[in-house]
Coordinates of C-alpha atoms (C1' of nucleotides) in Angstrom, one line a residue:
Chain X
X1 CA 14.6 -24.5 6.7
X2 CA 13.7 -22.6 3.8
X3 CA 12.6 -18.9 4.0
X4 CA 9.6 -17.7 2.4
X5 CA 8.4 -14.0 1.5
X6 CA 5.4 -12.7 1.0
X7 CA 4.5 -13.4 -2.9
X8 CA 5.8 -10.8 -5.7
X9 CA 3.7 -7.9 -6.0
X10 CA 1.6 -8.7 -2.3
X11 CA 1.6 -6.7 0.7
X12 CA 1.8 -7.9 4.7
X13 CA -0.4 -5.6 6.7
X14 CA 1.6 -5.1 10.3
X15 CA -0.7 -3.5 12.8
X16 CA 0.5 0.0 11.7
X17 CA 0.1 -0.7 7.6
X18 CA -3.7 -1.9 8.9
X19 CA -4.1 1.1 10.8
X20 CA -4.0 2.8 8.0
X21 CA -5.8 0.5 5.2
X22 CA -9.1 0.7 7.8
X23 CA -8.5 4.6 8.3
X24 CA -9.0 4.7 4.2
X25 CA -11.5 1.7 4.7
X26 CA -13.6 3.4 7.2
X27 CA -13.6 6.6 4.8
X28 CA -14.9 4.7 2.1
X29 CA -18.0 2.7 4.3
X30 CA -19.0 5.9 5.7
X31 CA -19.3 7.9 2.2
X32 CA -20.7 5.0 0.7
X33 CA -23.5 4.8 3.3
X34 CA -23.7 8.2 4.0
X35 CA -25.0 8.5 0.2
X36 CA -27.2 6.0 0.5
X37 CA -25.3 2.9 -1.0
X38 CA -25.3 -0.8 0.3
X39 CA -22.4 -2.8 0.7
X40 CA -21.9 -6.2 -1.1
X41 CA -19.2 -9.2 -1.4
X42 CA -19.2 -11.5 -3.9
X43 CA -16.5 -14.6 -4.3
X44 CA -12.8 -14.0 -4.6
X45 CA -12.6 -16.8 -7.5
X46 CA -15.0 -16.6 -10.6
X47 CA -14.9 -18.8 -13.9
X48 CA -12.8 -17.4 -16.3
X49 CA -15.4 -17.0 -18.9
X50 CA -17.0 -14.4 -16.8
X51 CA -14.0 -12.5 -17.4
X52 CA -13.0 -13.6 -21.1
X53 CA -17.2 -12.9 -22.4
X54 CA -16.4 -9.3 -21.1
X55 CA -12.8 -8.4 -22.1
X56 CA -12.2 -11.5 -24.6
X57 CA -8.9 -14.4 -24.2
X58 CA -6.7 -11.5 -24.3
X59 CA -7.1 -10.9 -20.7
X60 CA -6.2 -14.3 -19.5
X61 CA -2.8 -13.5 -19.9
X62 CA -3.2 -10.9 -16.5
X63 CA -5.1 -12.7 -14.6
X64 CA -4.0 -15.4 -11.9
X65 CA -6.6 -18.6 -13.4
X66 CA -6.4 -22.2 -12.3
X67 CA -8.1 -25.2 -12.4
X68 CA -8.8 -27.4 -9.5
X69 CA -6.7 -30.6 -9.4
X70 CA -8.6 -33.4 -11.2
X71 CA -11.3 -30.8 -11.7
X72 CA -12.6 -29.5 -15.5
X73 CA -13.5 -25.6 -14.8
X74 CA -11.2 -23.0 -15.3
X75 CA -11.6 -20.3 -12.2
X76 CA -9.9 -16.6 -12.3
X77 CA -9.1 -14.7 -8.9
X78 CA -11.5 -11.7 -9.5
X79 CA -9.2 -8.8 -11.1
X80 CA -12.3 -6.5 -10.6
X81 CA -15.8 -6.4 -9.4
X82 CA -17.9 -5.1 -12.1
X83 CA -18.4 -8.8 -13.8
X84 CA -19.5 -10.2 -10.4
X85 CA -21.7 -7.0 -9.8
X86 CA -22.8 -7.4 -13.2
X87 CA -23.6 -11.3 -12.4
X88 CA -25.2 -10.5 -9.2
X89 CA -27.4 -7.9 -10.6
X90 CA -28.5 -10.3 -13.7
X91 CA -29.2 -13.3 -11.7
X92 CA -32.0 -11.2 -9.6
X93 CA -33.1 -9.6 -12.9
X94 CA -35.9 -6.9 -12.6
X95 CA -36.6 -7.7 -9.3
X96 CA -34.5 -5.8 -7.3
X97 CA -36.0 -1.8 -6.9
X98 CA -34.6 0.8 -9.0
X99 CA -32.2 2.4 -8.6
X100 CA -29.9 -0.6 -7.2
X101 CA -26.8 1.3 -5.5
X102 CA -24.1 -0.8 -4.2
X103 CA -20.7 -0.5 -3.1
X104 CA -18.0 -3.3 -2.1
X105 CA -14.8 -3.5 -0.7
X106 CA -13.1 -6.1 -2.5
X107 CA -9.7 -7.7 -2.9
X108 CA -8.3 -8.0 -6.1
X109 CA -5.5 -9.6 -8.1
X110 CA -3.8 -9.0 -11.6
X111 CA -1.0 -11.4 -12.7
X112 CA 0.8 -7.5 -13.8
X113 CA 4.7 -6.8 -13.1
X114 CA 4.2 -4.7 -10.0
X115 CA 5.9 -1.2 -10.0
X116 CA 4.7 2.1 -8.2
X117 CA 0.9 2.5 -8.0
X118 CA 0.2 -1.2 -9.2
X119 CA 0.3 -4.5 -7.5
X120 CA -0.8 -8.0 -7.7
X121 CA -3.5 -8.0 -5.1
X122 CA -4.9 -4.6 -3.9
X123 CA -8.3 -3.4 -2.6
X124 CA -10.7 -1.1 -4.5
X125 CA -13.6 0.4 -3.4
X126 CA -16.4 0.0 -6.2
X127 CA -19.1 2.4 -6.4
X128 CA -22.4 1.4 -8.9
X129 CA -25.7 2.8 -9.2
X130 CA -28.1 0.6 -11.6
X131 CA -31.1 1.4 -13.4
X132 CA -31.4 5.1 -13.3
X133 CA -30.6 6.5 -16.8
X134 CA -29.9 9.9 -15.9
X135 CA -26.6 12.3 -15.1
X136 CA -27.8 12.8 -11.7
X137 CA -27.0 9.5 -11.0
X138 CA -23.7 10.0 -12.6
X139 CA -23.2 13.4 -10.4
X140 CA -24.5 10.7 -7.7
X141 CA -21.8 8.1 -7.6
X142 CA -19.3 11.2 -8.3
X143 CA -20.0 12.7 -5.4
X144 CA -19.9 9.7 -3.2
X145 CA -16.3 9.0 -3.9
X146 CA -14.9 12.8 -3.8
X147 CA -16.7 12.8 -0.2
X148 CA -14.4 10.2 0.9
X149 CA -11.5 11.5 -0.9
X150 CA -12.1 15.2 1.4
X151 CA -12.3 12.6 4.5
X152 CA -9.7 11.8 4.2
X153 CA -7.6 15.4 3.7
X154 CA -7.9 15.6 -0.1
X155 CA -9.2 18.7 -1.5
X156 CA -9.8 20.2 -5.2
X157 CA -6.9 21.6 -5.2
X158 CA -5.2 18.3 -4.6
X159 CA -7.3 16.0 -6.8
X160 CA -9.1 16.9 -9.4
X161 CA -12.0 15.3 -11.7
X162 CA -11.3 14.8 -15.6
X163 CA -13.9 14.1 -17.5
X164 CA -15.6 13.8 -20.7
X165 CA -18.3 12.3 -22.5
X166 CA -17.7 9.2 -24.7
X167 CA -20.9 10.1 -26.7
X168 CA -20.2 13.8 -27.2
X169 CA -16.3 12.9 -28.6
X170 CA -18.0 10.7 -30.8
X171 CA -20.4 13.0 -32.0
X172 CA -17.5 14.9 -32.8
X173 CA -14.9 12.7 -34.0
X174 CA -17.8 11.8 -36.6
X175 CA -18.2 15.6 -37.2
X176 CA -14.3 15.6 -38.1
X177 CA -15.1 12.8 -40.4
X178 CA -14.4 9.6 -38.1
X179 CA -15.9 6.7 -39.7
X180 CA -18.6 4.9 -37.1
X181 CA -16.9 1.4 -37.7
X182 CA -13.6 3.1 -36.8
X183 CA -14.9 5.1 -33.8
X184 CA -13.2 2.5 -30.9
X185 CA -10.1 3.0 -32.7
X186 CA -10.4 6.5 -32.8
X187 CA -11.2 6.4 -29.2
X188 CA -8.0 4.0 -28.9
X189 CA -6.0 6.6 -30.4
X190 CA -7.2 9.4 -28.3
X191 CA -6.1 7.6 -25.2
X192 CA -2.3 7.5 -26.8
X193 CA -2.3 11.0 -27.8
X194 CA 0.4 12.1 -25.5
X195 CA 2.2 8.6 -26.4
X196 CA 3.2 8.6 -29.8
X197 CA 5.4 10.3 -32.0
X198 CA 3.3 13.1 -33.9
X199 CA 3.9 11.8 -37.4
X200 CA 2.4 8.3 -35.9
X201 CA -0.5 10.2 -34.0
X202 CA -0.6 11.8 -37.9
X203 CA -1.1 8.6 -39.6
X204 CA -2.8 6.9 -37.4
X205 CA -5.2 9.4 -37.9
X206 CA -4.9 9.3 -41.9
X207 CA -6.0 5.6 -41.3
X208 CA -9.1 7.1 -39.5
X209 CA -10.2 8.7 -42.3
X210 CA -9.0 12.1 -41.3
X211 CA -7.6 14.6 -43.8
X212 CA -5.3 17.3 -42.5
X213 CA -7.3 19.6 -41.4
X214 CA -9.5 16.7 -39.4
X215 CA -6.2 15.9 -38.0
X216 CA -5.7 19.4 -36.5
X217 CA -9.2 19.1 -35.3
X218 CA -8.6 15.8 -34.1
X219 CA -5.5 16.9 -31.9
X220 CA -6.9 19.9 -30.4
X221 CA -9.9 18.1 -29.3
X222 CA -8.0 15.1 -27.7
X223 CA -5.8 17.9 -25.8
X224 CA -9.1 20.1 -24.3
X225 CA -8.7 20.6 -20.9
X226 CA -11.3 23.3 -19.6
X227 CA -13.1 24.3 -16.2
X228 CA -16.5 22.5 -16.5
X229 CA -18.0 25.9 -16.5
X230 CA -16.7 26.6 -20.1
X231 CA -19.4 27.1 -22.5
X232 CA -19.2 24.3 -24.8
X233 CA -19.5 27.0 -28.1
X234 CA -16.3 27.8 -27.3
X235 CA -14.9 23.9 -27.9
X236 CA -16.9 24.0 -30.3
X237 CA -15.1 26.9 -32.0
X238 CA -11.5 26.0 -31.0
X239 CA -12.1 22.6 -33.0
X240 CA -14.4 23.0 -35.5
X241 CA -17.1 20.9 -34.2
X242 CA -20.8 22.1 -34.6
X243 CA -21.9 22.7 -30.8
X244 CA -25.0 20.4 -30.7
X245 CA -22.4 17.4 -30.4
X246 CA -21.2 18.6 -26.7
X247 CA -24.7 18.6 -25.3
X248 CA -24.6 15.5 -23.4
X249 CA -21.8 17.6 -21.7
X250 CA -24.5 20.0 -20.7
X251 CA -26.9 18.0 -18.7
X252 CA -24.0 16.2 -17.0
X253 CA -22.3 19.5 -15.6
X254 CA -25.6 20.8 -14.6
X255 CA -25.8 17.5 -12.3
X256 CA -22.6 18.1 -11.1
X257 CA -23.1 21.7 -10.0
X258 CA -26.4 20.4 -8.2
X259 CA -24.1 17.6 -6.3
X260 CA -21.7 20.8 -5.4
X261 CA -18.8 19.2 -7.1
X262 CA -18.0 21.2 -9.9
X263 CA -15.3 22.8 -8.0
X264 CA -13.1 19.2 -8.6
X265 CA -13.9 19.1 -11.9
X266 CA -13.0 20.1 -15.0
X267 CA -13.5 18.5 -18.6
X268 CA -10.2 16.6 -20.5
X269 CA -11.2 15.4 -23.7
X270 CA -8.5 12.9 -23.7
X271 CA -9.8 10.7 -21.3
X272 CA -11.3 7.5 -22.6
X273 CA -10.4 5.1 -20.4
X274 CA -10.2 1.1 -22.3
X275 CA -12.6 -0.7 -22.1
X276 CA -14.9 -1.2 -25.6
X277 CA -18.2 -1.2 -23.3
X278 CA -18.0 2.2 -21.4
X279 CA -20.9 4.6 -22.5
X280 CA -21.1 8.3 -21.7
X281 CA -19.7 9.7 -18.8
X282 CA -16.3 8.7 -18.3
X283 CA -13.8 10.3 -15.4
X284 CA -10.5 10.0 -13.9
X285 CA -9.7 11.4 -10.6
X286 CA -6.1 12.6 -10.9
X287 CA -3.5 14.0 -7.9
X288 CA -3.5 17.9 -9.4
X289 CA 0.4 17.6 -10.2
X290 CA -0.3 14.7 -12.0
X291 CA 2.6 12.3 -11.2
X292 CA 1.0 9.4 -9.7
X293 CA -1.4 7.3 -12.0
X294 CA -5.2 7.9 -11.9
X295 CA -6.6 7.5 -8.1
X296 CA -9.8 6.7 -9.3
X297 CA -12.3 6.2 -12.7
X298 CA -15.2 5.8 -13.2
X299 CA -18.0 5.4 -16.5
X300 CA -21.4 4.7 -17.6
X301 CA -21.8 0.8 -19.0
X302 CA -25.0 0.4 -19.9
X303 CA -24.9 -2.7 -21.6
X304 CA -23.1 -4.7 -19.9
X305 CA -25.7 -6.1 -17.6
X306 CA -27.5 -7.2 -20.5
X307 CA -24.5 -8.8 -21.9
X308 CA -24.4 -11.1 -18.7
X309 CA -27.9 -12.3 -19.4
X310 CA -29.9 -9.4 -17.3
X311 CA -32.3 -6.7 -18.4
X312 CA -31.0 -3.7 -20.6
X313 CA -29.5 -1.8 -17.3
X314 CA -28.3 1.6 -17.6
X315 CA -25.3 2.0 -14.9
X316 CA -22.9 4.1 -13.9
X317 CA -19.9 3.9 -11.2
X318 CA -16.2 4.0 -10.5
X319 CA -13.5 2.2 -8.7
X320 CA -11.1 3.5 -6.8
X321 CA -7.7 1.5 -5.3
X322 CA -5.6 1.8 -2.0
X323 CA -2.6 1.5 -3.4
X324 CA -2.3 4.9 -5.6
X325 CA -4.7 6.6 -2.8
X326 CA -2.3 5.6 -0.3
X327 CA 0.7 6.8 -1.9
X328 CA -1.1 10.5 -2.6
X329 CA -2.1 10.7 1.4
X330 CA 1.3 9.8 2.1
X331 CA 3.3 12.2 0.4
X332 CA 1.0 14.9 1.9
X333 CA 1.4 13.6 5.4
X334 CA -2.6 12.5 5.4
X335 CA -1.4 9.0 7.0
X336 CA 1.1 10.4 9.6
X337 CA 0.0 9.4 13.7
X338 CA -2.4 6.8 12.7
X339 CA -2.0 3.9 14.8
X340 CA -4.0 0.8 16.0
X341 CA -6.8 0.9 18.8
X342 CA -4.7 2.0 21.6
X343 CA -5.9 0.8 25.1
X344 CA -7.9 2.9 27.7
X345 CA -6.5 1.2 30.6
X346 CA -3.2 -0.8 31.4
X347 CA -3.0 -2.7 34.0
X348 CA 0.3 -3.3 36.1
X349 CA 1.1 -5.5 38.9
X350 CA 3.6 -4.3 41.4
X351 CA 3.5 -7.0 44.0
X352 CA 3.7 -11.1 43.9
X353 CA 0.7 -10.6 45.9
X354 CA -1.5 -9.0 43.6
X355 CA -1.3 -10.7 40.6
X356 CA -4.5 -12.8 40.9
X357 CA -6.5 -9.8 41.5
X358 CA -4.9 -7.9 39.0
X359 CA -5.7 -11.0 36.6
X360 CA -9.5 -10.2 38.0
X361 CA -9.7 -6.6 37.7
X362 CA -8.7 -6.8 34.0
X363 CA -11.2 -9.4 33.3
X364 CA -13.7 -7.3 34.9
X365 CA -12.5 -4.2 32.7
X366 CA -12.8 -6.3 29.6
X367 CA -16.0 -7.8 30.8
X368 CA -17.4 -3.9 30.9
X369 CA -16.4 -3.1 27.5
X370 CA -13.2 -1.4 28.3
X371 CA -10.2 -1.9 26.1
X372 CA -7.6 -3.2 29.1
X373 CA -4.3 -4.6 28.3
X374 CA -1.7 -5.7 31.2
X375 CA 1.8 -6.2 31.1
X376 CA 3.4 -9.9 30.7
X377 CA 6.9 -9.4 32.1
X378 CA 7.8 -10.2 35.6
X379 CA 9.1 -7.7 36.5
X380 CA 7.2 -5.9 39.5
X381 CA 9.6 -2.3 38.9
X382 CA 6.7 -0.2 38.5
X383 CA 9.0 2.2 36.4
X384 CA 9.6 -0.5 33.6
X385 CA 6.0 -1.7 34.2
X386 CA 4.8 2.2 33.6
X387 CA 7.1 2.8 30.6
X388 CA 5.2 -0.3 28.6
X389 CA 1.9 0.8 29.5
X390 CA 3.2 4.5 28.3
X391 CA 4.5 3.2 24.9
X392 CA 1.5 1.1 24.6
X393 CA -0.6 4.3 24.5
X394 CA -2.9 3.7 27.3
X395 CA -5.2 6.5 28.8
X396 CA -4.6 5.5 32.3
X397 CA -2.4 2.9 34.2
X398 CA -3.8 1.0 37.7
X399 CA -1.3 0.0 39.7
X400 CA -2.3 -3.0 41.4
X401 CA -0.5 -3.5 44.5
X402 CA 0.3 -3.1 48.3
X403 CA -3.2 -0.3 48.4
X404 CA -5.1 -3.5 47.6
X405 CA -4.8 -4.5 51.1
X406 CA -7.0 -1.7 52.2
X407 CA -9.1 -2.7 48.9
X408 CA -7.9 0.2 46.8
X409 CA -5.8 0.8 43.4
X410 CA -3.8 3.5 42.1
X411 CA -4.7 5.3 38.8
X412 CA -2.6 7.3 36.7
X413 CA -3.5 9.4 34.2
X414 CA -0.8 8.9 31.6
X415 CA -1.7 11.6 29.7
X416 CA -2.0 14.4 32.6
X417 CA 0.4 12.8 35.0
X418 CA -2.4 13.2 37.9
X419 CA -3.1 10.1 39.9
X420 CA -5.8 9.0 42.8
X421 CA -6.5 6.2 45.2
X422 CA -9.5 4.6 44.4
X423 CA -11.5 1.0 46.0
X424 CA -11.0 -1.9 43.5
X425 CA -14.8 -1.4 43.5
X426 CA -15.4 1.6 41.8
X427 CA -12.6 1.1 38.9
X428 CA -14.7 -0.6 36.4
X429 CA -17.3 2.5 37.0
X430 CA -14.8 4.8 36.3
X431 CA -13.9 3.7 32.8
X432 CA -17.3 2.6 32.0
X433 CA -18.8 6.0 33.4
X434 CA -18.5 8.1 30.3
X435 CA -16.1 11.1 31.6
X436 CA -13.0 9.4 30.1
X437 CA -12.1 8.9 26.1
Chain V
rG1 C1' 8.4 -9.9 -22.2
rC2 C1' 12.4 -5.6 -22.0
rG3 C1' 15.6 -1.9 -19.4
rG4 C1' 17.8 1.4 -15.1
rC5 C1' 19.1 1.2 -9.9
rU6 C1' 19.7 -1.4 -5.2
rG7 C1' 20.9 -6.1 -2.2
rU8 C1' 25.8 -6.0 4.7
rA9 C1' 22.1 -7.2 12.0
rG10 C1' 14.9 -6.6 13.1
rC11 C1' 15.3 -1.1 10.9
rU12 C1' 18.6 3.0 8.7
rC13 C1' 23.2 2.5 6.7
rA14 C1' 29.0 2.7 6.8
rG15 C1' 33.1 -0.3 5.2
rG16 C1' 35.6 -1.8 -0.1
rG17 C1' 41.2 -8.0 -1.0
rG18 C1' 43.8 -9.8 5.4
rU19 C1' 39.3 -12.0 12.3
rA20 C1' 32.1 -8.2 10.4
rG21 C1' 30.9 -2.5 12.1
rA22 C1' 27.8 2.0 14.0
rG23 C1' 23.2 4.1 15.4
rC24 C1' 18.3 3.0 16.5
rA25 C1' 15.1 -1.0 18.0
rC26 C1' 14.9 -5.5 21.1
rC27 C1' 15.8 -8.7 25.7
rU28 C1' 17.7 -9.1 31.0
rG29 C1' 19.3 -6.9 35.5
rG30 C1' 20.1 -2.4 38.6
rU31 C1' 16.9 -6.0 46.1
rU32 C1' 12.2 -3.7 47.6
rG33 C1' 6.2 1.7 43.8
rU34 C1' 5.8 5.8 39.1
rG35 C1' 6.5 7.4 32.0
rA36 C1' 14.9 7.4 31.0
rU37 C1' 17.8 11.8 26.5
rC38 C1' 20.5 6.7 33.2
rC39 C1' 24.0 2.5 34.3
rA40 C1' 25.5 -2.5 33.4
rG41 C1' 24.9 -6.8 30.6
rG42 C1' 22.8 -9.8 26.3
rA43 C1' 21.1 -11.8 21.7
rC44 C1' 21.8 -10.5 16.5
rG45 C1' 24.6 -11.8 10.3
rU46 C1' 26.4 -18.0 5.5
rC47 C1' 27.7 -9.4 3.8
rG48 C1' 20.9 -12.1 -1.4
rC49 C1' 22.5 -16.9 -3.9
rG50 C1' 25.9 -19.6 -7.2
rG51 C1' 30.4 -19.8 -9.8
rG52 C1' 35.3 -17.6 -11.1
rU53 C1' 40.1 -15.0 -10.0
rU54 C1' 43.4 -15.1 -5.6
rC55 C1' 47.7 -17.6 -0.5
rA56 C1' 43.2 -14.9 1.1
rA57 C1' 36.6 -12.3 -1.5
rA58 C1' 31.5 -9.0 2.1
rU59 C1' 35.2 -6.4 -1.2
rC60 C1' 37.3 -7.8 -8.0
rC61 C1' 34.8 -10.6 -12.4
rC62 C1' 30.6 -13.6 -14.5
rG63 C1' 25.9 -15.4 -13.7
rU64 C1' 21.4 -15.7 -11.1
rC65 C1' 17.5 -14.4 -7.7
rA66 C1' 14.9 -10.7 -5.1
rG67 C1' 13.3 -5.7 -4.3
rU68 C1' 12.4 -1.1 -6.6
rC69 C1' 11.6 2.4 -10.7
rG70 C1' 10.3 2.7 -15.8
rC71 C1' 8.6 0.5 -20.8
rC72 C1' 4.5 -2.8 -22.7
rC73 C1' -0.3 -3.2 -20.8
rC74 C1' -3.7 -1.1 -17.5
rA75 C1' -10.4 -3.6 -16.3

RNA sequence: GCGGCUGUAGCUCAGGGGUAGAGCACCUGGUUGUGAUCCAGGACGUCGCGGGUUCAAAUCCCGUCAGUCGCCCCA
């Protein structure tokens, strides 16, 4: 018979790995809703154009596409939301009430060589807020997903915020002398800054445009990395820059500190983050030392709703994946002692006698609401029969046995030790009564 | 697509040309009811796979696959 594994670059959730996935789960829902969002689901599958029309052929090569047997349309498991939120948000046009603010849960699959922080199917959590073109709705989403991030044990000086301001770098990179038709490869060449060889960075930059004293510029800019409280006319003297291109970093801080996040942030110059149809804000949320790749971004796209055939849209949101998350609240010993719903009652049978009964007074546990398990061995040695329903984590154990002949049952309190005689009659009440967990 | 490292029991690993090992976990029983660091017993492997060398390969050699880490890319 031939063995199968799970497919390259997937995960099997055991009951202990889902334990977890809904703790981080759970912490996304409840900051999500707690700021006022609403979830959504779309389709796993799309067509492949909605993908290529956003990030051209190029991207066909990552993602897992197929075509039904016999079939003529070419379908793409979603590698990310935004397209389908994009979709969604177009095919209801202006008719939806402004601002839209959605967030989803989904799954999501890249045909990528998997390696630390990056597999073939993982789950992000997507945060958007549509149709509000302002930076509190930036400072909005923002805050929704560092709310989460300190529910689940992360705090500034953990994870920190980078982030600039795609209009303000290009304000300036055209103050250094950038030419506007070669400002996406400027911003191309920002992102590699700490990648390439300096004499490459250098004429990279000659290609630009950029004499050598743009070049200078050009390199201390892409390596700023300030508190967000910095006034911005001192960037604006390190590099050269006249100050009036870092005022979209103005308003955006000030909508920060109002959302009482400025204490995760600070500004990095360098981040640009790929895509050709980010606008404005863009952010990464890093773990502090760094190691680990980028728990979360974010960025304005105000155009892309329009380029799925919707109204001109401002937007603004972020994504942020288990798989890096998971990692950072592991090494910190954020995940340890999680563990699946464990049962309020076990129920054990300690005579031949009683196991019909016992096979009742569970059903009547369950019937009440109360998580009841029971054990399936025959064994009636209440020892063995108590160590399961020990290890299984139960509150309390009823022993169901000779007492029943006088119409009662044994509790134990597992986690005190104390025990009582009780009537059969009055167990349900006792579970269902509201003095026990 | 390229490179480093690792593949032996369910898990963690030892062994290193001559009959396959340990700990943990698991299962059963301990004759009559209380959470095992108790006792006794049990199941467990083509030593990742294929080829080569050898009287003999888990062990040495070659290849291959898988996992993992990194490069490329990263929505």
């Amino acid at each position: 018979m031939p063995t199968f594994k799970a497919p390259k670059g997937t995960r099997d959730f055991y009951p202990e790995d889902m334990a977890v996935r809904r703790r981080i789960e759970d912490a996304w829902r409840s900051a999500s809703i707690g700021h006022g969002f609403e979830e959504i689901e779309g389709p796993t599958f799309e067509h492949l154009g909605l993908y290529t029309v956003k990030s051209g052929d190029g991207i066909v090569s990552e993602l897992f596409s197929f075509r039904r047997s016999g079939g003529t349309d070419d379908y793409a498991l979603r590698p990310e939301f935004t397209p389908t939120l994009a979709r969604m948000v177009a095919a209801r046009g202006g008719s939806l009430p402004r601002p839209i603010k959605w967030f989803a849960i989904p799954s999501h699959f890249r045909a990528e060589r998997p390696q630390r922080g990056r597999l073939r199917e993982f789950f992000q959590w997507n945060v958007d807020m549509l149709g509000l073109d302002d930076p509190s709705a930036d400072a909005e989403v923002l805050s929704t997903g560092l709310a989460a991030l300190d529910a689940l044990g992360l705090r500034p000086d953990v994870a920190t915020v980078r982030l600039s301001h795609r209009d303000a770098v290009a304000s300036a990179l055209e103050a250094l002398g950038v030419e506007r038709e070669s400002m996406y490869a400027a911003f191309q060449l920002l992102d590699r800054r700490d990648k390439l060889p300096p004499e490459e960075f250098a004429k990279k930059a000659g290609d630009l445009g950029l004499g050598p004293d743009g070049l200078a510029a050009f390199d201390r800019l892409a390596r700023i990395r300030r508190p967000i409280t910095v006034d911005p006319a001192e960037i604006a003297a390190e590099t050269g820059v006249p100050v009036a291109a870092f005022e979209p970093m103005v308003a955006l801080r000030e909508a920060l500190d109002d959302a009482g996040v400025s204490e995760w942030c600070e500004w990095d110059l360098g981040i640009v983050r790929g895509l050709a149809y980010y606008t404005g804000t863009v952010f990464e949320v890093h773990e502090t030392g760094g190691g680990e790749r980028a728990i979360a971004g974010g960025c304005r796209y105000d155009g892309l709703v329009e380029l799925m055939g919707g109204p001109p849209t401002s937007a603004v949101g972020f994504g942020m994946g288990d798989v890096v998350l998971g990692l950072v609240l592991r090494d910190r010993g954020l995940l340890d002692g999680i563990e699946p719903p464990r049962p309020t009652v076990f129920v054990l049978v300690a005579d031949d006698v009683a196991e019909r009964p016992a096979a009742r007074i569970l059903a009547s546990l369950r019937q009440a609401g109360v998580h009841a398990r029971r054990s399936y061995r025959a064994t009636r040695n209440v020892g063995k029969l108590m160590s399961e329903a020990s290890r299984a984590g139960a509150g309390h154990a009823v022993i169901v046995g000779r007492e029943l002949e006088e119409g009662m049952v044994v509790v134990k309190d597992l986690r005190g030790g104390g025990q009582e005689t009780i009537p059969v009659d009055s167990l349900v009440t006792m579970f269902t009564g509201g003095d026990d967990e």
